[in-house]
Backbone as JSON Lines, residues from 0, in Angstrom:
{"i":0,"aa":"M","n":[29.48,131.01,162.39],"ca":[30.3,130.77,163.37],"c":[30.59,131.97,164.24]}
{"i":1,"aa":"V","n":[30.23,131.93,165.45],"ca":[30.27,132.99,166.42],"c":[31.78,133.27,166.9]}
{"i":2,"aa":"P","n":[32.15,134.43,166.8],"ca":[33.64,134.71,167.24],"c":[33.85,134.66,168.67]}
{"i":3,"aa":"D","n":[34.97,134.04,169.17],"ca":[35.22,134.02,170.57],"c":[35.67,135.3,171.21]}
{"i":4,"aa":"P","n":[34.81,135.8,172.1],"ca":[35.33,137.1,172.68],"c":[36.67,137.14,173.45]}
{"i":5,"aa":"K","n":[37.1,136.02,173.8],"ca":[38.46,135.99,174.52],"c":[39.67,135.97,173.49]}
{"i":6,"aa":"K","n":[39.44,135.73,172.27],"ca":[40.5,135.74,171.45],"c":[40.5,137.05,170.6]}
{"i":7,"aa":"P","n":[41.79,137.79,170.41],"ca":[41.86,139.01,169.69],"c":[41.38,138.77,168.23]}
{"i":8,"aa":"P","n":[40.78,139.83,167.62],"ca":[40.33,139.51,166.22],"c":[41.49,139.4,165.38]}
{"i":9,"aa":"K","n":[41.44,138.73,164.39],"ca":[42.56,138.49,163.29],"c":[42.56,139.68,162.45]}
{"i":10,"aa":"P","n":[43.85,140.02,162.23],"ca":[44.05,141.22,161.26],"c":[43.49,140.91,159.78]}
{"i":11,"aa":"E","n":[42.92,141.94,159.06],"ca":[42.47,141.83,157.88],"c":[43.61,141.32,156.88]}
{"i":12,"aa":"V","n":[43.22,140.49,155.96],"ca":[44.28,140.06,154.96],"c":[43.69,140.5,153.6]}
{"i":13,"aa":"G","n":[44.72,140.85,152.61],"ca":[44.16,141.1,151.32],"c":[44.41,142.76,151.02]}
{"i":14,"aa":"F","n":[43.58,143.17,150.16],"ca":[43.72,144.62,149.66],"c":[43.22,145.53,150.83]}
{"i":15,"aa":"P","n":[43.87,146.8,150.87],"ca":[43.27,147.81,151.97],"c":[42.06,148.13,151.52]}
{"i":16,"aa":"S","n":[41.38,148.71,152.48],"ca":[40.08,149.37,152.13],"c":[40.12,150.46,151.23]}
{"i":17,"aa":"L","n":[39.21,150.72,150.33],"ca":[39.14,151.85,149.44],"c":[38.58,153.04,150.01]}
{"i":18,"aa":"S","n":[38.14,153.02,151.1],"ca":[37.6,154.29,151.77],"c":[38.75,155.07,152.32]}
{"i":19,"aa":"W","n":[38.58,156.34,152.17],"ca":[39.54,157.35,152.58],"c":[39.33,157.88,154.02]}
{"i":20,"aa":"E","n":[40.22,157.75,154.83],"ca":[40.24,158.24,156.19],"c":[40.93,159.68,156.15]}
{"i":21,"aa":"E","n":[40.19,160.56,156.87],"ca":[40.85,161.92,156.94],"c":[42.41,162.07,157.23]}
{"i":22,"aa":"E","n":[43.04,161.18,158.06],"ca":[44.35,161.26,158.43],"c":[45.2,160.71,157.26]}
{"i":23,"aa":"E","n":[44.56,159.92,156.41],"ca":[45.3,159.26,155.25],"c":[45.38,160.41,154.09]}
{"i":24,"aa":"L","n":[44.41,161.39,154.05],"ca":[44.47,162.19,153.03],"c":[45.75,162.99,152.85]}
{"i":25,"aa":"A","n":[46.3,163.37,154.11],"ca":[47.45,164.19,154.04],"c":[48.57,163.59,153.51]}
{"i":26,"aa":"T","n":[48.63,162.24,153.47],"ca":[49.79,161.47,153.01],"c":[49.67,160.8,151.57]}
{"i":27,"aa":"R","n":[48.61,161.16,151.01],"ca":[48.3,160.59,149.69],"c":[49.11,161.36,148.6]}
{"i":28,"aa":"P","n":[49.6,160.78,147.72],"ca":[50.32,161.56,146.61],"c":[49.54,162.47,145.81]}
{"i":29,"aa":"M","n":[50.19,163.66,145.56],"ca":[49.36,164.86,144.94],"c":[49.28,164.45,143.49]}
{"i":30,"aa":"P","n":[48.06,164.6,142.87],"ca":[47.99,164.33,141.41],"c":[48.59,165.33,140.69]}
{"i":31,"aa":"L","n":[49.03,164.87,139.37],"ca":[50.04,165.74,138.56],"c":[49.29,167.09,138.33]}
{"i":32,"aa":"H","n":[48.03,167.28,138.03],"ca":[47.38,168.4,137.7],"c":[47.35,169.44,139.01]}
{"i":33,"aa":"E","n":[47.58,168.95,140.28],"ca":[47.61,169.63,141.31],"c":[48.92,170.24,141.81]}
{"i":34,"aa":"R","n":[49.92,169.77,141.13],"ca":[51.35,170.28,141.5],"c":[51.53,171.63,141.12]}
{"i":35,"aa":"P","n":[52.38,172.33,141.73],"ca":[52.65,173.57,141.31],"c":[53.16,173.84,139.79]}
{"i":36,"aa":"L","n":[52.94,174.86,139.21],"ca":[53.39,174.96,137.76],"c":[54.7,174.8,137.64]}
{"i":37,"aa":"Q","n":[55.63,175.35,138.34],"ca":[57.09,175.3,138.18],"c":[57.48,173.85,138.31]}
{"i":38,"aa":"A","n":[56.83,173.16,139.42],"ca":[57.3,171.71,139.52],"c":[57.0,170.97,138.38]}
{"i":39,"aa":"R","n":[55.9,171.28,137.72],"ca":[55.54,170.62,136.47],"c":[56.49,170.77,135.25]}
{"i":40,"aa":"V","n":[56.93,172.15,135.27],"ca":[57.9,172.44,134.1],"c":[59.16,171.85,134.44]}
{"i":41,"aa":"D","n":[59.7,171.69,135.69],"ca":[60.96,171.05,136.09],"c":[61.04,169.53,135.77]}
{"i":42,"aa":"V","n":[59.81,168.99,135.95],"ca":[59.73,167.47,135.6],"c":[60.06,167.31,134.13]}
{"i":43,"aa":"E","n":[59.26,168.08,133.34],"ca":[59.23,167.91,131.93],"c":[60.66,168.37,131.37]}
{"i":44,"aa":"M","n":[61.3,169.29,131.89],"ca":[62.61,169.69,131.5],"c":[63.63,168.67,131.74]}
{"i":45,"aa":"A","n":[63.48,168.09,132.98],"ca":[64.5,166.99,133.4],"c":[64.32,165.77,132.38]}
{"i":46,"aa":"L","n":[63.11,165.45,131.98],"ca":[62.92,164.41,130.94],"c":[63.51,164.72,129.65]}
{"i":47,"aa":"I","n":[63.47,165.89,129.12],"ca":[64.1,166.28,127.96],"c":[65.58,166.28,128.09]}
{"i":48,"aa":"A","n":[66.04,166.88,129.09],"ca":[67.48,166.9,129.29],"c":[68.07,165.45,129.31]}
{"i":49,"aa":"Q","n":[67.36,164.55,129.86],"ca":[67.83,163.1,129.89],"c":[68.18,162.53,128.56]}
{"i":50,"aa":"Y","n":[67.52,163.08,127.55],"ca":[67.8,162.57,126.16],"c":[68.4,163.57,125.25]}
{"i":51,"aa":"H","n":[68.03,164.93,125.48],"ca":[68.54,165.97,124.5],"c":[68.87,167.2,125.44]}
{"i":52,"aa":"V","n":[70.15,167.33,125.71],"ca":[70.61,168.37,126.73],"c":[70.6,169.58,126.08]}
{"i":53,"aa":"R","n":[71.07,169.75,124.74],"ca":[71.04,171.01,124.09],"c":[69.7,171.46,123.91]}
{"i":54,"aa":"I","n":[68.77,170.64,123.63],"ca":[67.39,171.27,123.43],"c":[66.93,171.75,124.78]}
{"i":55,"aa":"A","n":[67.25,170.96,125.88],"ca":[66.68,171.55,127.32],"c":[67.33,172.96,127.55]}
{"i":56,"aa":"L","n":[68.65,172.89,127.18],"ca":[69.3,174.35,127.39],"c":[68.69,175.29,126.58]}
{"i":57,"aa":"A","n":[68.38,175.02,125.33],"ca":[67.66,176.04,124.45],"c":[66.35,176.5,125.15]}
{"i":58,"aa":"V","n":[65.55,175.43,125.52],"ca":[64.27,175.74,125.98],"c":[64.28,176.62,127.36]}
{"i":59,"aa":"E","n":[65.26,176.28,128.07],"ca":[65.5,177.07,129.41],"c":[65.88,178.49,129.14]}
{"i":60,"aa":"S","n":[66.76,178.66,127.95],"ca":[67.03,180.16,127.63],"c":[65.71,180.82,127.02]}
{"i":61,"aa":"F","n":[65.02,180.16,126.33],"ca":[63.77,180.62,125.68],"c":[62.56,180.96,126.62]}
{"i":62,"aa":"W","n":[62.57,180.11,127.82],"ca":[61.36,180.14,128.7],"c":[61.1,181.44,129.12]}
{"i":63,"aa":"G","n":[59.74,181.78,128.8],"ca":[59.37,183.13,129.35],"c":[59.34,184.15,128.11]}
{"i":64,"aa":"H","n":[59.99,183.69,127.08],"ca":[59.97,184.57,125.94],"c":[58.96,184.26,125.02]}
{"i":65,"aa":"R","n":[58.27,185.22,124.16],"ca":[57.32,184.88,123.32],"c":[57.53,183.88,122.46]}
{"i":66,"aa":"D","n":[58.83,183.73,121.91],"ca":[59.12,182.9,120.81],"c":[59.25,181.39,121.29]}
{"i":67,"aa":"C","n":[59.26,181.19,122.59],"ca":[59.37,179.86,123.26],"c":[58.3,178.8,122.64]}
{"i":68,"aa":"V","n":[57.16,179.23,122.54],"ca":[56.0,178.18,122.05],"c":[56.29,177.97,120.65]}
{"i":69,"aa":"D","n":[56.66,179.04,119.85],"ca":[57.06,178.62,118.4],"c":[58.27,177.72,118.23]}
{"i":70,"aa":"Y","n":[59.21,177.9,119.13],"ca":[60.49,177.06,119.03],"c":[59.83,175.64,119.51]}
{"i":71,"aa":"L","n":[59.19,175.44,120.5],"ca":[58.72,173.95,120.93],"c":[57.87,173.46,119.83]}
{"i":72,"aa":"Q","n":[56.92,174.15,119.28],"ca":[56.09,173.68,118.16],"c":[56.86,173.31,116.96]}
{"i":73,"aa":"G","n":[57.98,174.15,116.7],"ca":[58.66,173.75,115.59],"c":[59.4,172.46,115.63]}
{"i":74,"aa":"L","n":[59.87,172.17,116.98],"ca":[60.62,171.05,117.32],"c":[59.62,169.75,117.16]}
{"i":75,"aa":"V","n":[58.45,169.93,117.66],"ca":[57.39,168.88,117.64],"c":[57.06,168.54,116.18]}
{"i":76,"aa":"L","n":[56.85,169.7,115.31],"ca":[56.47,169.44,113.99],"c":[57.66,168.83,112.93]}
{"i":77,"aa":"S","n":[58.89,169.33,113.37],"ca":[59.95,169.02,112.44],"c":[60.77,167.82,112.84]}
{"i":78,"aa":"G","n":[60.73,167.52,114.23],"ca":[61.56,166.57,114.76],"c":[63.02,167.17,114.94]}
{"i":79,"aa":"Y","n":[63.84,166.39,115.7],"ca":[65.05,166.85,116.06],"c":[66.12,166.72,114.93]}
{"i":80,"aa":"K","n":[66.73,167.73,114.58],"ca":[67.81,167.77,113.57],"c":[69.12,167.98,114.1]}
{"i":81,"aa":"E","n":[70.07,167.07,113.95],"ca":[71.4,167.33,114.33],"c":[72.2,167.23,113.06]}
{"i":82,"aa":"G","n":[72.78,168.18,112.55],"ca":[73.27,168.22,111.11],"c":[72.06,168.17,110.25]}
{"i":83,"aa":"E","n":[71.91,167.23,109.46],"ca":[70.93,166.95,108.47],"c":[70.06,165.82,108.63]}
{"i":84,"aa":"K","n":[70.56,164.85,109.71],"ca":[69.83,163.73,109.97],"c":[68.62,163.89,110.87]}
{"i":85,"aa":"R","n":[67.38,163.53,110.25],"ca":[66.21,163.61,110.98],"c":[66.24,162.4,112.02]}
{"i":86,"aa":"M","n":[66.16,162.59,113.28],"ca":[66.05,161.51,114.24],"c":[64.71,161.3,114.86]}
{"i":87,"aa":"G","n":[63.86,162.38,114.92],"ca":[62.48,162.24,115.62],"c":[62.68,162.14,117.18]}
{"i":88,"aa":"F","n":[61.74,162.14,117.97],"ca":[61.67,162.04,119.4],"c":[61.19,160.87,119.81]}
{"i":89,"aa":"K","n":[61.56,160.44,121.07],"ca":[60.98,159.32,121.8],"c":[59.55,159.77,122.22]}
{"i":90,"aa":"P","n":[58.66,158.85,122.3],"ca":[57.22,159.34,122.66],"c":[57.24,160.23,124.1]}
{"i":91,"aa":"E","n":[57.92,159.83,124.84],"ca":[58.02,160.59,126.22],"c":[58.53,161.86,126.1]}
{"i":92,"aa":"V","n":[59.5,162.2,125.23],"ca":[60.06,163.43,125.07],"c":[59.05,164.31,124.25]}
{"i":93,"aa":"L","n":[58.47,163.72,123.25],"ca":[57.46,164.4,122.59],"c":[56.39,164.85,123.49]}
{"i":94,"aa":"T","n":[55.84,164.01,124.21],"ca":[54.85,164.57,125.2],"c":[55.22,165.55,126.09]}
{"i":95,"aa":"A","n":[56.53,165.46,126.62],"ca":[57.15,166.52,127.5],"c":[57.06,167.84,126.61]}
{"i":96,"aa":"L","n":[57.48,167.7,125.42],"ca":[57.66,169.09,124.7],"c":[56.15,169.63,124.43]}
{"i":97,"aa":"M","n":[55.23,168.84,124.25],"ca":[53.85,169.33,124.12],"c":[53.41,169.85,125.39]}
{"i":98,"aa":"T","n":[53.66,169.12,126.54],"ca":[53.3,169.68,127.83],"c":[53.81,170.91,128.14]}
{"i":99,"aa":"L","n":[55.11,171.29,127.73],"ca":[55.66,172.41,128.0],"c":[55.1,173.5,127.22]}
{"i":100,"aa":"V","n":[54.51,173.3,126.05],"ca":[53.91,174.32,125.22],"c":[52.66,174.77,126.02]}
{"i":101,"aa":"E","n":[51.82,173.74,126.59],"ca":[50.78,174.11,127.47],"c":[51.06,174.83,128.64]}
{"i":102,"aa":"L","n":[52.02,174.51,129.24],"ca":[52.56,175.16,130.64],"c":[53.03,176.48,130.34]}
{"i":103,"aa":"H","n":[53.7,176.73,129.34],"ca":[54.08,178.09,128.76],"c":[52.94,179.0,128.6]}
{"i":104,"aa":"K","n":[52.07,178.38,127.92],"ca":[50.72,179.24,127.66],"c":[50.03,179.53,128.92]}
{"i":105,"aa":"Q","n":[50.03,178.73,129.79],"ca":[49.31,178.92,131.17],"c":[50.02,179.93,132.06]}
{"i":106,"aa":"Q","n":[51.5,179.95,131.84],"ca":[52.11,180.93,132.72],"c":[52.25,182.25,132.07]}
{"i":107,"aa":"F","n":[52.52,182.26,130.71],"ca":[52.77,183.51,130.17],"c":[51.87,183.87,129.06]}
{"i":108,"aa":"G","n":[50.92,183.23,128.64],"ca":[49.95,183.53,127.77],"c":[50.31,183.03,126.24]}
{"i":109,"aa":"K","n":[51.45,183.2,125.81],"ca":[52.16,182.73,124.6],"c":[53.44,182.71,124.62]}
């Protein structure tokens, strides 16, 4: 079927094109690994604070100190202890703690 030149073309329906245009690159979401280090730390700390405020405050006070990695690793290995009850961590909190270990090593060495 030959399109009628007098009629305007119909807009495309369905999924958008997978090709990237230069003007679209400026508005694409930034991948997590490209975010500034402090922004990544802030995201992980906010997640931890959502479930465990005291731990978030402790990590915040330890951040930058050489014992911070040991503290975080101790939490990961032993689980959260309030009194003597072992509670464990939600998977997203555990991931945030392990991510903070790596971010601390990147920023401070250990």
